[in-house]
Coordinates of C-alpha atoms in Angstrom, one line a residue:
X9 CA -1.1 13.8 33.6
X10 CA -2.0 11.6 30.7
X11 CA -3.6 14.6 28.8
X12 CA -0.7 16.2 28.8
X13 CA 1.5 13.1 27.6
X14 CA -1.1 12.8 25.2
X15 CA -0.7 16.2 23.9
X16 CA 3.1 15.9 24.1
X17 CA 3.4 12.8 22.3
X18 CA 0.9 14.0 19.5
X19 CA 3.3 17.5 19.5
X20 CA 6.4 15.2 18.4
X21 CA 4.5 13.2 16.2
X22 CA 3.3 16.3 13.9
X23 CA 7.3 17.7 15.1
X24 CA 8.4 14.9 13.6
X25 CA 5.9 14.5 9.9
X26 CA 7.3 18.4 9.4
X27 CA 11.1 17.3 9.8
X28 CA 10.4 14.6 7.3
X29 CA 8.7 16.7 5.3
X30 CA 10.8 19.3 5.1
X31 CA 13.8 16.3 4.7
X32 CA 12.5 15.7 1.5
X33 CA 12.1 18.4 0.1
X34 CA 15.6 19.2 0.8
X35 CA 16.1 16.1 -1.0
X36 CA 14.6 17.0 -4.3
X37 CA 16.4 20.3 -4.3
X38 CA 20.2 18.9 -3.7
X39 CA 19.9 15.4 -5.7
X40 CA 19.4 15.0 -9.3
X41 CA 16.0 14.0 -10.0
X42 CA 16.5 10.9 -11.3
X43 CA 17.9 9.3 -8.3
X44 CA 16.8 6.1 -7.1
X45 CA 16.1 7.6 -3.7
X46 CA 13.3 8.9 -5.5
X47 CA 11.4 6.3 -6.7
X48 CA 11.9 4.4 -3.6
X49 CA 10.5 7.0 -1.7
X50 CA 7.5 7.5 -4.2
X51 CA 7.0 3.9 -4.6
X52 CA 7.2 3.2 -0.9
X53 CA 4.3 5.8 -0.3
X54 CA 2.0 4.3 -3.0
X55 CA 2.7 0.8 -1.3
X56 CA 2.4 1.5 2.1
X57 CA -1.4 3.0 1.3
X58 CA -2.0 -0.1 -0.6
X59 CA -0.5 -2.7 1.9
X60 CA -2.5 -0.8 4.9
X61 CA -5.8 -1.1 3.3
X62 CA -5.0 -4.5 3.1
X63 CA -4.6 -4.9 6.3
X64 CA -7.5 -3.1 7.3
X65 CA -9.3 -5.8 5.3
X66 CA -6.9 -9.2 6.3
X67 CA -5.0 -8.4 9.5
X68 CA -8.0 -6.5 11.4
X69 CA -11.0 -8.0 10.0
X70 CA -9.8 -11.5 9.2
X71 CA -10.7 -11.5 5.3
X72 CA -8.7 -12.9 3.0
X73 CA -9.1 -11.2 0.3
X74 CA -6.6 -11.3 -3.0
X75 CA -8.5 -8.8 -5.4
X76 CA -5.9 -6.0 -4.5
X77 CA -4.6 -5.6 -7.9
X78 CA -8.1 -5.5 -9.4
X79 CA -9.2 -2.8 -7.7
X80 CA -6.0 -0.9 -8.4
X81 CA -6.6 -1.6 -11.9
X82 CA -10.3 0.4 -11.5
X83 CA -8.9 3.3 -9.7
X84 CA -5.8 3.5 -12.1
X85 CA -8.4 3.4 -15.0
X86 CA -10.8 5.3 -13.5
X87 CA -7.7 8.5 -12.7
X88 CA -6.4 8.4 -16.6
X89 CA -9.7 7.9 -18.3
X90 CA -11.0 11.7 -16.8
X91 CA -7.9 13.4 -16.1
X92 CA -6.7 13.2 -19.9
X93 CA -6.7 16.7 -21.8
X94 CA -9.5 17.1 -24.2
X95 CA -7.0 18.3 -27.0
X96 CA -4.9 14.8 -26.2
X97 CA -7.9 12.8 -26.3
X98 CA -8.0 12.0 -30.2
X99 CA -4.0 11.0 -30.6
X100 CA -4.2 8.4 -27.0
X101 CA -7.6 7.0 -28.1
X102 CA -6.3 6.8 -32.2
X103 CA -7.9 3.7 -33.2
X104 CA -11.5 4.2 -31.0
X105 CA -12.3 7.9 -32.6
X106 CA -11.0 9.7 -29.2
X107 CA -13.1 7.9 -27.1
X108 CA -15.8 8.3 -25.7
X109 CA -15.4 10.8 -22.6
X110 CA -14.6 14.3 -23.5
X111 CA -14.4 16.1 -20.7
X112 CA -11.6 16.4 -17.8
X113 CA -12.1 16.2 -14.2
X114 CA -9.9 18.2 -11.7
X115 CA -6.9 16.0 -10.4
X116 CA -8.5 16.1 -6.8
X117 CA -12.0 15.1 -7.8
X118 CA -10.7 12.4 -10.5
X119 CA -9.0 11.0 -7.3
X120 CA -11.7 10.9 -5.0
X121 CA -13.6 9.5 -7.7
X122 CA -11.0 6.4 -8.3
X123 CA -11.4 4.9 -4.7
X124 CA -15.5 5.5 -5.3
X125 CA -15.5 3.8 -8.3
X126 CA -13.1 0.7 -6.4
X127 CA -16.0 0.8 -3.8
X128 CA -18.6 0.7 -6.4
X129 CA -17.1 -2.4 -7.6
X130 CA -16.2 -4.1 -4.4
X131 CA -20.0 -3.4 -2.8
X132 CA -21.9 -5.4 -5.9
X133 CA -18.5 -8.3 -5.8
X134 CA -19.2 -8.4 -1.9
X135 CA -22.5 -8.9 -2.1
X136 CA -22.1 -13.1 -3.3
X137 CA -19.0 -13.3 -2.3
X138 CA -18.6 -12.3 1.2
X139 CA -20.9 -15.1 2.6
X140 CA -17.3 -17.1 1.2
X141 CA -14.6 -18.1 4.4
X142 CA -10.9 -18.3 3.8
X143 CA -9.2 -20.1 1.0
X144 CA -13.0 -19.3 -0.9
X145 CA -12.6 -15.7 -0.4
X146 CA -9.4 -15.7 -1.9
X147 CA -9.9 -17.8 -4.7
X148 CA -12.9 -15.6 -5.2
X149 CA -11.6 -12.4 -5.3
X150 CA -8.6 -13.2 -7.2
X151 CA -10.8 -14.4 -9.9
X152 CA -12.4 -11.0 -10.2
X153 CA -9.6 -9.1 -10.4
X154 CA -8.0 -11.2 -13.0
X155 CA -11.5 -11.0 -14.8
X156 CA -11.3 -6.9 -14.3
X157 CA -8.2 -7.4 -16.0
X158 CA -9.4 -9.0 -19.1
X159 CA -12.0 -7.2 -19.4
X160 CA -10.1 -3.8 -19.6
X161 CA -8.4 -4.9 -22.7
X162 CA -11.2 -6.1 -24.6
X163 CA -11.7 -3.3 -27.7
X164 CA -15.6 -3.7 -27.0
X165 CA -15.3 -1.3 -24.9
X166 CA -12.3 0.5 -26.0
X167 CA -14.0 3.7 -26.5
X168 CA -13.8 3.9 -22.3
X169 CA -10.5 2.0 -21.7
X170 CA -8.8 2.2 -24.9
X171 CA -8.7 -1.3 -25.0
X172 CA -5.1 -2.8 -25.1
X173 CA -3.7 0.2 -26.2
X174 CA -2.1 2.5 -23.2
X175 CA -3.3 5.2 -21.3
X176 CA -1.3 8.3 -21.2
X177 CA -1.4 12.1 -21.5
X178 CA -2.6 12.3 -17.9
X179 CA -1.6 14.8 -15.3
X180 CA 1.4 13.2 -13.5
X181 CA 3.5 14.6 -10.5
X182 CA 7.2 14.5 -9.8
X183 CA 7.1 15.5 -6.4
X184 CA 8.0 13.2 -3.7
X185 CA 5.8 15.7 -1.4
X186 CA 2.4 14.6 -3.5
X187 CA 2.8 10.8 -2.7
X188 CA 3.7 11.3 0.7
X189 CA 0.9 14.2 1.8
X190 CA -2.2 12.0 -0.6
X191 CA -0.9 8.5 1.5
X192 CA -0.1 9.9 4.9
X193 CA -4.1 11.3 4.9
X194 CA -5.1 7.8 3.5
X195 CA -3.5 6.2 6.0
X196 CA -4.5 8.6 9.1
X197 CA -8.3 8.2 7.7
X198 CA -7.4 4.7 8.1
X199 CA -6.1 4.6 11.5
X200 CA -8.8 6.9 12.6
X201 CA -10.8 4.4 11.4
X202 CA -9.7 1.3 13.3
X203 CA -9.4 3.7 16.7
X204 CA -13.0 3.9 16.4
X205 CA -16.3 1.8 17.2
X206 CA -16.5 0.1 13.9
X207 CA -12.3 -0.9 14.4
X208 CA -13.0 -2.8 17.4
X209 CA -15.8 -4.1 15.6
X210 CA -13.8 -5.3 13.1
X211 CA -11.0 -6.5 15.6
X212 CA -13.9 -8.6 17.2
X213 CA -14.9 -10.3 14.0
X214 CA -11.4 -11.1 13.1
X215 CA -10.8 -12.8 16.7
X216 CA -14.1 -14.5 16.8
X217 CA -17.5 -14.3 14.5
X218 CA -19.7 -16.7 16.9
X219 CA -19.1 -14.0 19.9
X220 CA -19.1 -10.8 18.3
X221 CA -22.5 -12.0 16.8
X222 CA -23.9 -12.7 20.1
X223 CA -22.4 -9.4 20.9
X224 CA -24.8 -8.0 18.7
X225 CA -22.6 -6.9 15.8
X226 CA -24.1 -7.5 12.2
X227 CA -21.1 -9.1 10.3
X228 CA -22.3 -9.1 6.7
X229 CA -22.8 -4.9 7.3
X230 CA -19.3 -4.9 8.7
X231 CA -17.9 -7.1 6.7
X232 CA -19.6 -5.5 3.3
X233 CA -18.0 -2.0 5.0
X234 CA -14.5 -3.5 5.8
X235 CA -14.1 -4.9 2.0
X236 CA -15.9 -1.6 0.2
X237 CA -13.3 1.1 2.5
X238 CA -10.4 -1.4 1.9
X239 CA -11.1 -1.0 -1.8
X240 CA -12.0 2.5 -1.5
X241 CA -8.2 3.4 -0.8
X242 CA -6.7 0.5 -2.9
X243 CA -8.7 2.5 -5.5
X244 CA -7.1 6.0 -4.8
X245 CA -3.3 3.7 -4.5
X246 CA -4.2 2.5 -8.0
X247 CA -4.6 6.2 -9.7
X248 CA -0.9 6.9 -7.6
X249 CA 0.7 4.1 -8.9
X250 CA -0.7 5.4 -12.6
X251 CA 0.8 8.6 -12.1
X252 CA 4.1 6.9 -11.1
X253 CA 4.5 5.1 -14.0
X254 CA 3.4 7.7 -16.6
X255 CA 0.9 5.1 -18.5
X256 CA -1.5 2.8 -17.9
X257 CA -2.1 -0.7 -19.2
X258 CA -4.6 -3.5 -18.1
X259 CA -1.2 -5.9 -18.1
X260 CA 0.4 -4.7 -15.6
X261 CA -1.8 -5.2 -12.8
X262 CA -1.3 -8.8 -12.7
X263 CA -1.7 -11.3 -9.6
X264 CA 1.8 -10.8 -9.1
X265 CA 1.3 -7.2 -8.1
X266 CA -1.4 -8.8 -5.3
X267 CA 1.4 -11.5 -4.0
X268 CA 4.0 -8.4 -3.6
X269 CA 1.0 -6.2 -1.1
X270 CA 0.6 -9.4 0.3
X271 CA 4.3 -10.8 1.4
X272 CA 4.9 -6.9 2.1
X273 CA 2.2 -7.7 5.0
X274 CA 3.3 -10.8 5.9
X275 CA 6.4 -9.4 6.6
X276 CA 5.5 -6.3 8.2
X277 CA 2.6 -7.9 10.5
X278 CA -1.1 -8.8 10.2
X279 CA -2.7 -6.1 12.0
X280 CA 0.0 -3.4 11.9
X281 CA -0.2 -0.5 10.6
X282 CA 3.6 0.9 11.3
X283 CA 4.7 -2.7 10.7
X284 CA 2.9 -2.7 6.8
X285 CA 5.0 1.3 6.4
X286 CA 8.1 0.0 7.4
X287 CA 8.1 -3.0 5.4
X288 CA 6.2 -1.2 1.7
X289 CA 9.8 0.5 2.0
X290 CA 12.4 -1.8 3.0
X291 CA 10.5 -4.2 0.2
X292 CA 11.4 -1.6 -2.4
X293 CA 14.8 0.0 -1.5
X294 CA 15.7 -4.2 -1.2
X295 CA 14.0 -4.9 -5.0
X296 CA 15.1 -1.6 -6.6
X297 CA 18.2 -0.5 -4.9
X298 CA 20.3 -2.2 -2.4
X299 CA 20.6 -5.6 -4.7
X300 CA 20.8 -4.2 -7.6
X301 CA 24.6 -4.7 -7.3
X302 CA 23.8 -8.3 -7.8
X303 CA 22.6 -8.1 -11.1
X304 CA 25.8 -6.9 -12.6
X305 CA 28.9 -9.3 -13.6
X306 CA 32.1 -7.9 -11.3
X307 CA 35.6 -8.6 -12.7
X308 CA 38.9 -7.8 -10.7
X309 CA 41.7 -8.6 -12.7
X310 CA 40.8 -12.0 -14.4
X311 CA 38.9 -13.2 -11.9
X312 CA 35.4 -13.0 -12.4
X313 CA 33.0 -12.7 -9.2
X314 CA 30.8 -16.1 -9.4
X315 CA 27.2 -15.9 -9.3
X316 CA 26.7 -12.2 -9.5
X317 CA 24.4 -11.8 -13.1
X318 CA 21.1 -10.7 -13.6
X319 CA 18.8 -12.1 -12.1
X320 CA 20.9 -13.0 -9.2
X321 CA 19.2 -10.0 -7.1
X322 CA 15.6 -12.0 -6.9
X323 CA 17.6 -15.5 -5.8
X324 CA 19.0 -13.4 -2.8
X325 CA 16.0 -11.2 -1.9
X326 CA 13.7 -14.6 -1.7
X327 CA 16.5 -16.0 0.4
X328 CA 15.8 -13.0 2.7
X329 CA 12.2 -12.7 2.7
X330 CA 12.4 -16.6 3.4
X331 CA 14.5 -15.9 7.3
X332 CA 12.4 -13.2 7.6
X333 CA 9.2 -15.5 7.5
X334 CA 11.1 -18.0 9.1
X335 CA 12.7 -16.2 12.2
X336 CA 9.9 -13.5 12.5
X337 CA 6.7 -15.2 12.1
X338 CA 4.7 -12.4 13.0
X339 CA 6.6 -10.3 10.8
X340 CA 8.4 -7.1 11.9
X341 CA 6.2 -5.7 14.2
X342 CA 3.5 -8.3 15.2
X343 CA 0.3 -6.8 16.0
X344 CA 1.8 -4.1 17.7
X345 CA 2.4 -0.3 16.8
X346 CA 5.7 2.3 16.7
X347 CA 4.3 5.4 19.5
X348 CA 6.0 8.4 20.3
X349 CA 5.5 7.4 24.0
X350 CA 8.0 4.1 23.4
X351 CA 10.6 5.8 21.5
X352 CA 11.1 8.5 24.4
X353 CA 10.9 5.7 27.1
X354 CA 13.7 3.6 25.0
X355 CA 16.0 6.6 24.4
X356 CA 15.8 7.9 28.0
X357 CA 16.1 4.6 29.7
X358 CA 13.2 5.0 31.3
X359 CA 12.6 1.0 31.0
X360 CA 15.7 0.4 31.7
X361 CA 15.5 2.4 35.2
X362 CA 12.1 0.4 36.0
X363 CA 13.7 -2.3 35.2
X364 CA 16.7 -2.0 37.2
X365 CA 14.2 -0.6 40.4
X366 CA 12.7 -3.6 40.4
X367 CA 15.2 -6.0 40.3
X368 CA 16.5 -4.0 43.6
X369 CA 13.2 -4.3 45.1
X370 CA 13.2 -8.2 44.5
X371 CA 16.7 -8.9 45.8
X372 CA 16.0 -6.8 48.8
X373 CA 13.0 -8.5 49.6

């Protein structure tokens, strides 16, 4: 009986991913493609990968880490450096002699290759700096990635990085489809992941070190893998986010872009995965969309709306994420998960009817 629920449930859930699927792509062909829908939508994808391999690292393993944006930053790098056209190579890298790469990888491999090279990065940082607890760790890591940063705009080695100068020229996609089919695989791999031996391994370290050590699990090796496959896919977020924007510059991964994966967390729950979805998208249609009413000056007659200017939209969406924190403290969804199985039950009543059995059971008894 449970096999075939089981198989049922994991029926609608693929039933489900196609009507989405096939949603969007309706989508692109009936709305102008400069809609905002869009670049919530593509923007929602790339955050959602990066705010679940966040909380791979801080919600299920108990890290807290703040090098997010740093290793972004690599995998955005690492995506436009071998992806850009040999023939484009001497007008982006103008002032360094058209740099020092000239050869293009395929989209796929460069990819791949961004989360690798995030790894890379995260294996030799987590080496020192994993023996660090807490406030340490984050201090620690948000040092390196604003050193990363730095370092990318230095012209000693802008024959690699172009130094200050952007990145550009690079194969970029349109396609809401792309963001959606590269993160939902991230993200499965992920969940796959903390299903599995070295998830509950992870859950154990998070909930208590001195037990799960006596349990026999090493926590440097799971810690070290936690932090490197957290940066892995923060790495492969990073070379999305790059194709969203169309360029790449050192600047604009700043903290700032750590503190927004972060709150987008907070608010969706430390150690869920649906929770951290729901939320990268909410967080976005909310900054680029629904307020942006409020940054514009609204006269009727002579009468002029007060308070609506710009800049008005952050005042209220701080005000929000403020009575989130404040009335959900566990953010959205806690630690728990969205299932197939708890949608059905709600929509058919089927709690309701246990609930209503038992109460007849009590008051006869």
């Amino acid at each position: 009986m449970n096999e075939s629920k089981k198989r049922r449930d994991l029926f609608i859930s693929f039933a489900l991913l196609a009507i989405l699927f096939v949603a969007v792509l309706v989508l692109e062909h009936c709305l102008p493609k400069t809609s905002i829908l869009f670049t919530v939508l593509k923007k929602g994808a790339i955050y959602s990968l990066v705010a679940v391999s966040m909380n791979l690292l801080n919600g299920f393993t108990g890290l807290f880490s703040l090098g997010q944006a740093g290793f972004m930053l690599l995998g955005a790098y690492t995506y436009g450096i071998f992806t850009i056209p040999v023939e484009a190579r001497a007008q982006v890298y103008q002032y360094f002699n058209g740099g020092l790469i000239q050869f293009t990888l395929p989209v796929v491999v460069a990819l791949v290759l961004a989360g690798l090279v995030a790894a890379f990065f995260a294996y030799l940082i987590g080496l020192p700096v994993l023996k660090l607890k807490s406030d340490y760790l984050a201090i620690a890591t948000l040092g390196f990635a604003e050193i990363i940063r730095a370092l990318f705009q230095w012209d000693k080695i802008g024959m690699i990085t172009n130094g200050s100068n952007l990145l550009r020229k690079y194969p970029v996609f349109q396609s809401c489809l792309f963001y959606f089919t590269v993160s939902g695989i991230c993200i499965a791999i992920i969940v796959l992941l903390i299903n599995s031996t070295y998830g509950r391994a992870f859950k154990a370290i998070r909930d208590d070190e001195i037990a799960a050590e006596a349990m026999g699990i090493n926590l440097a090796k799971h810690k070290q893998l936690s932090f490197v496959i957290s940066s892995f896919f923060a790495g492969i977020s990073g070379a999305l986010l790059a194709m969203f924007q169309t360029t790449i510059q050192a600047s604009q991964f700043k903290s700032a872009l750590t503190y927004e994966i972060l709150l987008i967390v907070v608010i969706g729950g430390m150690g869920s995965i649906t929770g951290s979805c729901i939320s990268s998208f909410l967080f976005i249609a909310c900054s680029e969309w629904w307020l942006r009413f409020l940054d514009r000056t609204i006269e009727i007659g002579s009468f002029t709306v007060p308070l609506l200017r710009p800049g008005f939209r952050k005042v209220v969406f701080s005000i929000a994420i403020m009575c989130i924190v404040l009335f959900y403290q566990k953010g959205i969804m806690g630690d728990k998960e969205f299932s197939i199985g708890k949608i059905i039950k709600f929509f058919t009543g089927k709690n309701k009817k246990a609930s209503v059995e038992k109460t007849a059971q009590l008051e006869k008894n």
